[in-house]
Coordinates of C-alpha atoms in Angstrom, one line a residue:
X51 CA 10.0 -29.1 -4.3
X52 CA 12.6 -30.2 -1.9
X53 CA 15.6 -28.1 -1.2
X54 CA 18.0 -30.7 -2.7
X55 CA 15.9 -31.3 -5.8
X56 CA 18.3 -31.8 -8.8
X57 CA 16.8 -28.9 -10.8
X58 CA 17.8 -26.5 -8.0
X59 CA 21.5 -27.5 -7.8
X60 CA 22.6 -26.2 -11.3
X61 CA 21.0 -22.8 -10.7
X62 CA 22.1 -22.1 -7.1
X63 CA 25.8 -21.9 -8.0
X64 CA 25.5 -19.3 -10.8
X65 CA 23.3 -17.1 -8.7
X66 CA 25.5 -17.5 -5.6
X67 CA 28.5 -16.4 -7.8
X68 CA 26.6 -13.1 -8.5
X69 CA 25.1 -12.2 -5.1
X70 CA 27.1 -14.4 -2.6
X71 CA 26.0 -17.8 -1.3
X72 CA 24.4 -16.3 1.8
X73 CA 22.0 -14.4 -0.4
X74 CA 20.6 -17.5 -2.2
X75 CA 18.3 -19.6 -0.2
X76 CA 16.8 -23.0 -0.9
X77 CA 15.5 -23.3 2.7
X78 CA 12.0 -24.8 2.4
X79 CA 10.5 -22.6 5.1
X80 CA 11.8 -19.4 3.5
X81 CA 10.7 -20.5 0.1
X82 CA 7.2 -21.2 1.4
X83 CA 7.1 -17.8 3.2
X84 CA 8.0 -16.1 0.0
X85 CA 5.3 -18.1 -1.8
X86 CA 2.3 -16.7 0.2
X87 CA 0.8 -13.3 0.7
X88 CA -1.6 -11.8 3.1
X89 CA -4.6 -13.4 1.4
X90 CA -3.4 -16.8 0.2
X91 CA -0.6 -19.3 -0.2
X92 CA 0.3 -20.2 -3.8
X93 CA -0.2 -23.7 -5.1
X94 CA 3.5 -23.4 -6.2
X95 CA 6.6 -22.9 -4.0
X96 CA 9.5 -20.8 -5.3
X97 CA 12.5 -22.8 -6.3
X98 CA 15.0 -20.3 -4.9
X99 CA 15.0 -17.0 -3.1
X100 CA 17.7 -14.7 -4.5
X101 CA 18.5 -11.3 -2.9
X102 CA 20.6 -9.0 -5.2
X103 CA 22.4 -6.1 -3.5
X104 CA 22.9 -3.6 -6.3
X105 CA 21.6 -2.7 -9.7
X106 CA 24.6 -4.5 -11.3
X107 CA 23.8 -7.7 -9.3
X108 CA 20.1 -7.4 -10.2
X109 CA 20.9 -7.1 -13.9
X110 CA 23.2 -10.1 -13.8
X111 CA 20.7 -12.2 -11.9
X112 CA 18.0 -11.5 -14.4
X113 CA 20.3 -12.2 -17.3
X114 CA 21.2 -15.6 -15.7
X115 CA 17.5 -16.4 -15.1
X116 CA 16.7 -15.4 -18.7
X117 CA 19.4 -17.8 -20.0
X118 CA 18.0 -20.6 -17.7
X119 CA 14.5 -20.0 -18.9
X120 CA 13.0 -19.7 -15.4
X121 CA 10.3 -17.3 -14.2
X122 CA 11.1 -14.4 -11.9
X123 CA 8.7 -13.0 -9.2
X124 CA 9.9 -9.7 -7.6
X125 CA 9.0 -9.3 -3.9
X126 CA 9.4 -6.2 -1.8
X127 CA 7.9 -6.2 1.7
X128 CA 5.5 -9.0 0.8
X129 CA 2.3 -7.1 1.9
X130 CA 0.3 -8.0 -1.3
X131 CA -3.2 -9.4 -0.9
X132 CA -3.7 -9.8 -4.7
X133 CA -1.3 -12.6 -5.6
X134 CA 1.1 -9.9 -6.7
X135 CA 4.3 -11.8 -6.4
X136 CA 3.2 -15.4 -5.9
X137 CA 5.1 -18.0 -8.0
X138 CA 3.1 -19.2 -11.0
X139 CA 5.3 -22.3 -11.4
X140 CA 7.6 -24.5 -9.3
X141 CA 10.5 -23.2 -11.3
X142 CA 10.1 -19.6 -10.2
X143 CA 13.0 -17.6 -8.7
X144 CA 11.7 -15.1 -6.2
X145 CA 13.7 -11.9 -6.1
X146 CA 14.0 -10.6 -2.6
X147 CA 14.5 -6.8 -3.2
X148 CA 15.0 -5.8 0.4
X149 CA 18.8 -5.8 0.2
X150 CA 18.7 -3.0 -2.4
X151 CA 17.6 -0.6 0.4
X152 CA 20.0 2.4 0.1
X153 CA 19.3 6.0 -0.3
X154 CA 21.8 6.7 -3.1
X155 CA 21.6 10.5 -3.6
X156 CA 19.8 13.4 -1.9
X157 CA 20.1 16.7 -3.9
X158 CA 18.5 19.7 -2.1
X159 CA 19.8 21.9 -4.9
X160 CA 17.9 19.9 -7.6
X161 CA 15.1 18.8 -5.2
X162 CA 15.5 15.2 -6.1
X163 CA 16.3 12.0 -4.2
X164 CA 17.4 8.6 -5.7
X165 CA 16.9 5.4 -3.9
X166 CA 17.2 1.7 -4.6
X167 CA 13.9 0.0 -5.1
X168 CA 14.0 -2.0 -1.9
X169 CA 14.3 1.2 0.3
X170 CA 11.4 1.5 2.7
X171 CA 9.3 4.7 2.9
X172 CA 10.3 4.9 6.6
X173 CA 14.0 4.8 5.7
X174 CA 13.5 7.4 3.0
X175 CA 11.7 9.8 5.3
X176 CA 14.3 9.4 8.0
X177 CA 17.1 10.2 5.5
X178 CA 15.2 13.3 4.3
X179 CA 14.2 14.7 7.6
X180 CA 17.5 16.4 8.5
X181 CA 17.3 18.3 5.3
X182 CA 13.8 19.6 6.0
X183 CA 12.6 17.8 2.9
X184 CA 10.2 15.0 1.9
X185 CA 8.6 13.6 -1.2
X186 CA 5.1 15.0 -2.1
X187 CA 3.5 11.6 -1.6
X188 CA 5.5 10.3 1.3
X189 CA 4.2 6.8 2.0
X190 CA 1.5 4.3 2.9
X191 CA 0.7 3.5 6.5
X192 CA 2.6 0.2 5.9
X193 CA 5.8 2.3 5.2
X194 CA 7.7 0.6 8.1
X195 CA 8.2 -2.3 5.7
X196 CA 6.7 -1.3 2.3
X197 CA 9.3 -0.6 -0.3
X198 CA 9.3 2.2 -2.8
X199 CA 9.7 -0.1 -5.7
X200 CA 6.9 -2.3 -4.5
X201 CA 4.8 0.9 -4.1
X202 CA 5.4 2.0 -7.6
X203 CA 4.7 -1.5 -9.0
X204 CA 1.4 -1.5 -7.1
X205 CA 0.7 2.2 -6.4
X206 CA -0.2 3.6 -3.0
X207 CA -2.6 5.8 -1.1
X208 CA -2.3 7.8 2.1
X209 CA 0.3 10.4 3.2
X210 CA 0.2 13.4 1.0
X211 CA -2.2 11.7 -1.4
X212 CA -5.0 14.3 -0.8
X213 CA -2.8 16.9 -2.5
X214 CA -0.3 15.0 -4.6
X215 CA -2.0 11.8 -5.7
X216 CA -0.4 8.4 -5.6
X217 CA 3.3 7.4 -5.4
X218 CA 3.9 7.4 -9.1
X219 CA 2.9 11.1 -9.3
X220 CA 6.0 12.0 -7.3
X221 CA 8.4 10.0 -9.6
X222 CA 10.9 11.7 -11.8
X223 CA 12.8 8.7 -13.3
X224 CA 13.3 5.0 -13.1
X225 CA 16.2 2.7 -13.8
X226 CA 14.6 -0.6 -15.0
X227 CA 16.1 -4.0 -15.7
X228 CA 14.4 -5.7 -18.6
X229 CA 14.0 -9.4 -19.4
X230 CA 17.5 -10.0 -20.7
X231 CA 19.2 -8.0 -18.0
X232 CA 19.5 -4.8 -20.1
X233 CA 19.1 -1.5 -18.3
X234 CA 16.5 1.1 -19.3
X235 CA 16.7 4.6 -17.9
X236 CA 13.9 7.1 -18.1
X237 CA 13.7 10.9 -17.9
X238 CA 16.0 13.8 -18.5
X239 CA 19.3 12.8 -16.8
X240 CA 21.6 15.8 -16.7
X241 CA 25.1 16.4 -18.3
X242 CA 26.6 13.1 -17.0
X243 CA 23.6 11.1 -18.2
X244 CA 23.1 9.7 -14.7
X245 CA 21.6 12.6 -12.7
X246 CA 17.9 12.5 -13.4
X247 CA 16.1 15.7 -12.6
X248 CA 13.0 15.9 -14.8
X249 CA 10.4 13.3 -15.9
X250 CA 9.0 14.6 -19.2
X251 CA 11.4 14.3 -22.0
X252 CA 9.4 12.8 -24.9
X253 CA 6.9 10.0 -24.2
X254 CA 6.5 9.2 -20.6
X255 CA 8.4 5.9 -20.4
X256 CA 8.4 5.9 -16.6
X257 CA 4.7 5.7 -16.6
X258 CA 4.7 2.4 -18.4
X259 CA 6.3 0.7 -15.4
X260 CA 4.2 2.3 -12.6
X261 CA 1.4 0.0 -11.6
X262 CA 2.7 -2.8 -13.7
X263 CA 2.9 -5.3 -10.8
X264 CA 6.4 -6.3 -11.9
X265 CA 5.2 -7.7 -15.2
X266 CA 7.0 -5.4 -17.5
X267 CA 10.4 -5.0 -15.7
X268 CA 12.2 -5.0 -12.4
X269 CA 12.7 -1.6 -10.7
X270 CA 16.3 -1.0 -9.7
X271 CA 16.5 2.7 -8.8
X272 CA 13.9 5.3 -8.4
X273 CA 14.3 9.1 -8.5
X274 CA 11.5 11.2 -6.9
X275 CA 11.0 14.9 -6.6
X276 CA 11.3 16.7 -3.3
X277 CA 9.5 19.5 -1.5
X278 CA 10.2 21.3 1.6
X279 CA 8.4 19.8 4.5
X280 CA 5.3 22.0 5.3
X281 CA 6.0 24.1 8.3
X282 CA 2.5 24.0 9.6
X283 CA -0.2 21.4 10.0
X284 CA -3.5 20.9 11.7
X285 CA -6.1 18.1 11.8
X286 CA -9.8 17.6 12.5
X287 CA -12.3 14.8 12.8
X288 CA -16.0 14.8 11.9
X289 CA -18.8 12.4 12.4
X290 CA -21.6 11.9 9.9
X291 CA -24.9 10.1 10.3
X292 CA -24.7 8.3 6.9
X293 CA -22.0 7.0 4.6
X294 CA -23.6 9.0 1.8
X295 CA -23.2 12.3 3.7
X296 CA -19.6 11.4 4.7
X297 CA -18.7 10.6 1.0
X298 CA -20.2 13.8 -0.3
X299 CA -18.3 15.8 2.3
X300 CA -15.1 13.9 1.4
X301 CA -15.6 14.6 -2.3
X302 CA -16.1 18.3 -1.7
X303 CA -13.0 18.5 0.5
X304 CA -11.1 16.8 -2.4
X305 CA -12.5 19.3 -4.9
X306 CA -11.4 22.1 -2.5
X307 CA -7.9 20.7 -2.1
X308 CA -7.9 21.3 1.6
X309 CA -6.7 18.0 2.9
X310 CA -3.2 16.5 2.7
X311 CA -4.7 13.2 3.5
X312 CA -8.1 11.8 4.5
X313 CA -9.2 8.7 6.3
X314 CA -12.8 7.7 6.9
X315 CA -14.4 4.6 8.4
X316 CA -17.8 3.0 8.6
X317 CA -19.4 1.9 11.9
X318 CA -18.2 -1.7 11.4
X319 CA -14.5 -0.8 11.1
X320 CA -14.8 1.8 13.8
X321 CA -15.9 -0.8 16.3
X322 CA -13.1 -3.1 15.3
X323 CA -10.5 -0.3 15.5
X324 CA -11.7 0.8 18.9
X325 CA -11.6 -2.8 20.2
X326 CA -8.0 -3.0 19.0
X327 CA -6.9 0.4 20.2
X328 CA -6.0 1.2 23.8
X329 CA -5.0 4.8 23.6
X330 CA -5.2 5.6 27.3
X331 CA -2.7 2.8 28.2
X332 CA -0.5 2.9 25.1
X333 CA 2.6 4.9 26.3
X334 CA 4.2 4.5 22.9
X335 CA 1.3 6.2 21.2
X336 CA 1.0 9.0 23.6
X337 CA 4.8 9.5 23.5
X338 CA 4.7 9.8 19.8
X339 CA 2.0 12.5 20.0
X340 CA 4.0 14.5 22.5
X341 CA 7.1 14.3 20.4
X342 CA 5.2 15.4 17.3
X343 CA 4.2 18.7 18.9
X344 CA 6.5 21.7 18.6
X345 CA 6.8 22.2 22.4
X346 CA 6.6 19.9 25.4
X347 CA 3.6 21.9 26.8
X348 CA 1.6 21.5 23.6
X349 CA 2.6 17.8 23.4
X350 CA 1.5 17.1 26.9
X351 CA -1.8 18.9 26.3
X352 CA -2.4 16.9 23.1
X353 CA -1.6 13.6 24.8
X354 CA -3.8 14.4 27.8
X355 CA -6.7 15.3 25.5
X356 CA -6.3 11.9 23.7
X357 CA -6.0 10.0 27.0
X358 CA -9.0 11.7 28.5
X359 CA -11.0 11.2 25.3
X360 CA -10.5 7.5 25.5
X361 CA -12.4 5.5 22.9
X362 CA -15.8 6.9 23.3
X363 CA -15.6 10.0 21.1
X364 CA -17.4 8.4 18.1
X365 CA -21.0 7.5 18.1
X366 CA -21.4 3.7 17.5
X367 CA -23.4 4.1 14.3
X368 CA -21.7 7.2 12.8
X369 CA -19.2 7.5 10.0
X370 CA -16.1 9.4 11.1
X371 CA -13.8 11.3 8.7
X372 CA -10.3 12.3 9.7
X373 CA -8.3 14.9 7.8
X374 CA -5.0 16.7 8.0
X375 CA -4.2 20.1 6.4
X376 CA -0.7 21.3 5.9
X377 CA 1.0 24.3 4.3
X378 CA 3.8 26.9 4.3
X379 CA 1.9 29.3 6.6
X380 CA -0.2 29.1 9.7
X381 CA -2.8 31.3 8.1
X382 CA -3.0 29.1 5.0
X383 CA -3.6 26.0 7.1
X384 CA -6.2 27.9 9.2
X385 CA -8.0 28.8 6.0
X386 CA -8.0 25.2 4.8
X387 CA -9.3 24.0 8.1
X388 CA -12.1 26.6 8.1
X389 CA -13.1 25.4 4.6
X390 CA -13.1 21.8 5.8
X391 CA -15.3 22.6 8.8
X392 CA -17.7 24.5 6.6
X393 CA -17.9 21.6 4.2
X394 CA -18.6 19.1 7.0
X395 CA -21.3 21.4 8.4
X396 CA -22.9 21.6 5.0
X397 CA -23.4 17.8 5.1
X398 CA -24.5 17.8 8.8
X399 CA -21.1 16.6 10.1
X400 CA -20.3 17.2 13.7
X401 CA -16.7 17.9 14.8
X402 CA -15.4 15.4 17.3
X403 CA -12.1 14.8 19.1
X404 CA -9.3 14.5 16.5
X405 CA -7.6 11.7 18.4
X406 CA -7.2 9.3 15.4
X407 CA -6.0 12.1 13.0
X408 CA -3.3 13.1 15.5
X409 CA -2.2 9.6 16.2
X410 CA -2.0 8.8 12.4
X411 CA 0.3 11.8 11.9
X412 CA 2.3 11.2 15.0
X413 CA 2.9 7.5 14.1
X414 CA 2.6 7.4 10.3
X415 CA 4.3 4.0 9.9
X416 CA 3.2 1.7 12.8
X417 CA 4.0 -2.0 13.1
X418 CA 1.5 -3.8 10.9
X419 CA -0.3 -5.4 13.8
X420 CA -3.6 -4.7 12.1
X421 CA -2.9 -7.5 9.6
X422 CA -5.0 -9.6 12.0
X423 CA -8.2 -8.8 13.8
X424 CA -8.4 -8.1 17.6
X425 CA -9.2 -11.7 18.3
X426 CA -6.5 -13.1 15.9
X427 CA -8.9 -13.3 12.9
X428 CA -7.7 -13.2 9.4
X429 CA -8.0 -9.9 7.6
X430 CA -8.2 -9.0 3.9
X431 CA -9.3 -6.0 1.9
X432 CA -10.7 -5.4 -1.6
X433 CA -11.0 -1.9 -3.1
X434 CA -12.0 0.3 -5.9
X435 CA -11.2 4.0 -6.8
X436 CA -14.5 5.7 -7.8
X437 CA -15.1 9.1 -9.3
X438 CA -16.0 11.8 -6.8
X439 CA -19.6 11.9 -8.0
X440 CA -20.1 8.2 -8.2
X441 CA -18.6 7.1 -4.9
X442 CA -21.9 7.2 -2.9
X443 CA -23.6 5.0 -5.5
X444 CA -20.8 2.5 -5.5
X445 CA -20.8 2.4 -1.7
X446 CA -24.6 1.9 -1.7
X447 CA -24.3 -1.1 -4.1
X448 CA -21.6 -2.7 -1.9
X449 CA -23.8 -2.2 1.2
X450 CA -26.7 -3.8 -0.6
X451 CA -24.5 -6.8 -1.5
X452 CA -23.5 -7.2 2.1
X453 CA -27.1 -6.9 3.2
X454 CA -28.0 -9.7 0.8
X455 CA -25.2 -11.8 2.2
X456 CA -25.9 -10.9 5.8
X457 CA -27.2 -14.3 6.9
X458 CA -24.3 -16.1 5.2
X459 CA -21.7 -13.7 6.6
X460 CA -23.2 -14.1 10.1
X461 CA -23.2 -17.9 9.9
X462 CA -19.5 -17.9 9.4
X463 CA -18.7 -15.1 11.9
X464 CA -17.5 -12.8 9.1
X465 CA -17.3 -9.1 10.0
X466 CA -17.0 -6.4 7.4
X467 CA -15.9 -2.7 7.5
X468 CA -15.0 0.1 5.2
X469 CA -12.1 2.4 4.8
X470 CA -12.4 5.6 2.7
X471 CA -9.8 8.0 1.4
X472 CA -9.2 10.6 -1.3
X473 CA -6.7 10.8 -4.2
X474 CA -5.9 14.4 -5.1
X475 CA -9.0 16.1 -6.7
X476 CA -9.9 13.1 -8.7
X477 CA -11.0 9.9 -6.9
X478 CA -12.3 8.4 -3.7
X479 CA -11.0 5.0 -2.5
X480 CA -13.6 2.7 -1.2
X481 CA -12.0 -0.3 0.6
X482 CA -14.2 -3.0 2.2
X483 CA -12.3 -5.2 4.6
X484 CA -13.2 -8.6 6.0
X485 CA -12.4 -10.3 9.3
X486 CA -13.1 -14.0 9.7
X487 CA -12.1 -16.7 12.2
X488 CA -9.2 -18.3 10.4
X489 CA -5.7 -18.8 11.8
X490 CA -2.7 -16.7 10.9
X491 CA 0.2 -17.9 8.8
X492 CA 4.0 -17.4 8.6
X493 CA 3.7 -14.2 6.7
X494 CA 1.8 -12.6 9.6
X495 CA 4.4 -13.8 12.1
X496 CA 7.2 -12.4 9.9
X497 CA 5.9 -8.8 10.1
X498 CA 3.8 -8.3 13.3
X499 CA 5.3 -7.5 16.6
X500 CA 6.0 -10.8 18.5
X501 CA 4.6 -9.4 21.7
X502 CA 1.3 -8.4 20.0
X503 CA 1.1 -11.7 18.1
X504 CA 1.6 -13.6 21.4
X505 CA -1.5 -12.0 22.8
X506 CA -3.7 -13.2 20.0
X507 CA -5.5 -16.5 19.6
X508 CA -4.1 -18.9 17.0
X509 CA -7.3 -20.0 15.4
X510 CA -7.7 -23.1 13.3
X511 CA -8.0 -23.1 9.5
X512 CA -11.5 -22.2 8.3
X513 CA -11.9 -23.0 4.6
X514 CA -15.7 -22.7 4.6
X515 CA -15.6 -19.1 5.9
X516 CA -12.6 -18.3 3.6
X517 CA -14.7 -19.4 0.6
X518 CA -17.5 -17.0 1.6
X519 CA -15.0 -14.2 1.9
X520 CA -13.6 -15.0 -1.5
X521 CA -17.1 -15.0 -3.0
X522 CA -17.9 -11.6 -1.4
X523 CA -14.6 -10.1 -2.7
X524 CA -15.4 -11.2 -6.2
X525 CA -18.8 -9.7 -6.0
X526 CA -17.3 -6.4 -4.8
X527 CA -14.9 -6.5 -7.8
X528 CA -17.9 -6.9 -10.1
X529 CA -19.6 -3.9 -8.6
X530 CA -16.4 -1.9 -8.9
X531 CA -16.2 -2.9 -12.6
X532 CA -19.8 -1.8 -13.1
X533 CA -18.9 1.6 -11.8
X534 CA -15.8 1.9 -13.9
X535 CA -13.6 1.9 -10.9
X536 CA -9.8 1.8 -11.0
X537 CA -7.6 -0.3 -8.8
X538 CA -4.1 -0.3 -7.2
X539 CA -2.2 -3.5 -6.5
X540 CA -3.7 -5.2 -9.5
X541 CA -1.6 -8.4 -9.2
X542 CA -3.6 -11.3 -10.3
X543 CA -6.8 -10.2 -8.5
X544 CA -8.4 -7.4 -10.6
X545 CA -9.4 -7.7 -14.3
X546 CA -6.9 -5.3 -15.9
X547 CA -5.9 -6.6 -19.3
X548 CA -9.3 -8.1 -20.1
X549 CA -10.9 -4.8 -19.3
X550 CA -8.9 -2.9 -21.9
X551 CA -10.0 -2.1 -25.4
X552 CA -8.5 -4.0 -28.4
X553 CA -6.0 -1.2 -29.2
X554 CA -4.8 -1.0 -25.6
X555 CA -4.4 -4.8 -25.4
X556 CA -2.4 -4.8 -28.6
X557 CA -0.1 -2.1 -27.3
X558 CA 0.4 -3.9 -24.0
X559 CA 1.3 -7.1 -25.8
X560 CA 3.7 -5.3 -28.0
X561 CA 5.4 -3.7 -24.9
X562 CA 5.5 -7.0 -23.1
X563 CA 7.1 -8.6 -26.2
X564 CA 10.0 -6.0 -26.1
X565 CA 10.6 -5.8 -22.4
X566 CA 10.0 -9.4 -21.5
X567 CA 10.1 -11.5 -24.7
X568 CA 10.3 -14.9 -22.9
X569 CA 7.5 -13.8 -20.6
X570 CA 9.5 -14.7 -17.5
X571 CA 8.5 -11.6 -15.4
X572 CA 5.7 -12.4 -12.9
X573 CA 3.6 -14.6 -15.2
X574 CA -0.1 -14.1 -14.7
X575 CA 0.2 -10.5 -13.3
X576 CA -1.9 -7.8 -15.0
X577 CA -3.8 -10.6 -16.8
X578 CA -0.9 -11.6 -19.1
X579 CA -0.9 -15.4 -19.7
X580 CA 1.1 -17.4 -17.2

């Protein structure tokens, strides 16, 4: 649809009157950018991109869209790879939530923080740091851009997840905007009715909107609980001879509750990461490690250890597991570390240099340069959350699939790897990733560091290889379903609604009918009809 198409003109004015003309865009390049994600570009292009700047503006925009009968696709940072915000029609208005980025209220007395949904995890942590506070789950590795509202719509893993679970488990209350622009506020909200402090007052309405992919409402404000930032932390890395041994050790560490977060790789992903990393020459990385330590001397020692260790501290065919322990006392952390080491030894793990674990904590929110492979290849993950006991079997089935497809993958120069992590004491994330020779798109250029991108090849399109990747991803999803796995970032990629029993589907449909009667919110997400 061209920018001057007649259907756009009547709508641009009303939206501009709400948010300001500069925050309504019909520029074709911007509309196309907002109509693609990391995995694919939509067959449809958003009609307009509208950026509200407050809860009141968001409410008014949604009411106007409701009256006009157009679809709405909420977009945070845009890092979806599951079609999570792609327009389902050419008459879709994309909501750019990144203007709603303020930290509204920090209350150390009540141990709560309230933010607008477009606030990034990085901005939240920077605002809380002077108070010595943080949220229990405190962000994904993409937190430099990823928004808190997007995280709650899709759910997250990583920092703090080993102890505290995913992002929604740190939520107290939400302010939602429903399909007609009406506000819905959840939780116990104090004497003034607008100071949320506790989540559970009757049925958990906040939970309805966590993991909903923006299909049930648009998040405007989020209140999360706070904790004092742990005074002590330590990290360790272990190397295992098999994925099964590493997963069994990871499961036992989860049961023991010793790791604030965990991160494991298979040999394939280790090779790619080592090819990409240049720790000895990366002054920025070493500087972050030095700053992270409590004294200059300790920082210099840690940086020197990393530089001298280089990239050869992991055997080529091993499975490394990196973990961080944290706590209120040095003794408590030491006990957790001792337990982790004993568990690793139980499964024949060997302790190695904890370079990656230190770098991850020192630079928790790096620029997302890993959105492409080291040679400029396209990258996409797929994942499933397995039970602690079943994770090795699910991993074995995915390995068997890749072995069956080995000839086809090799013919198209498709490389695979695995990332593993734990979620509280309940689940292990198994995330296969694919790299294949296909050129990057505007979405990559919009987020990656320009200097890094300039060093990469701009490869041509490769639809044949992309089709093989798509086939492999679908096969992984089938395996995940067979193991009863859960998923984050459901979007339009994972079979959610169709996997539910009849009573659950009836309840979901009834909720959708109340919160979005015209079915304008993110059509197709969660398996609702587009």
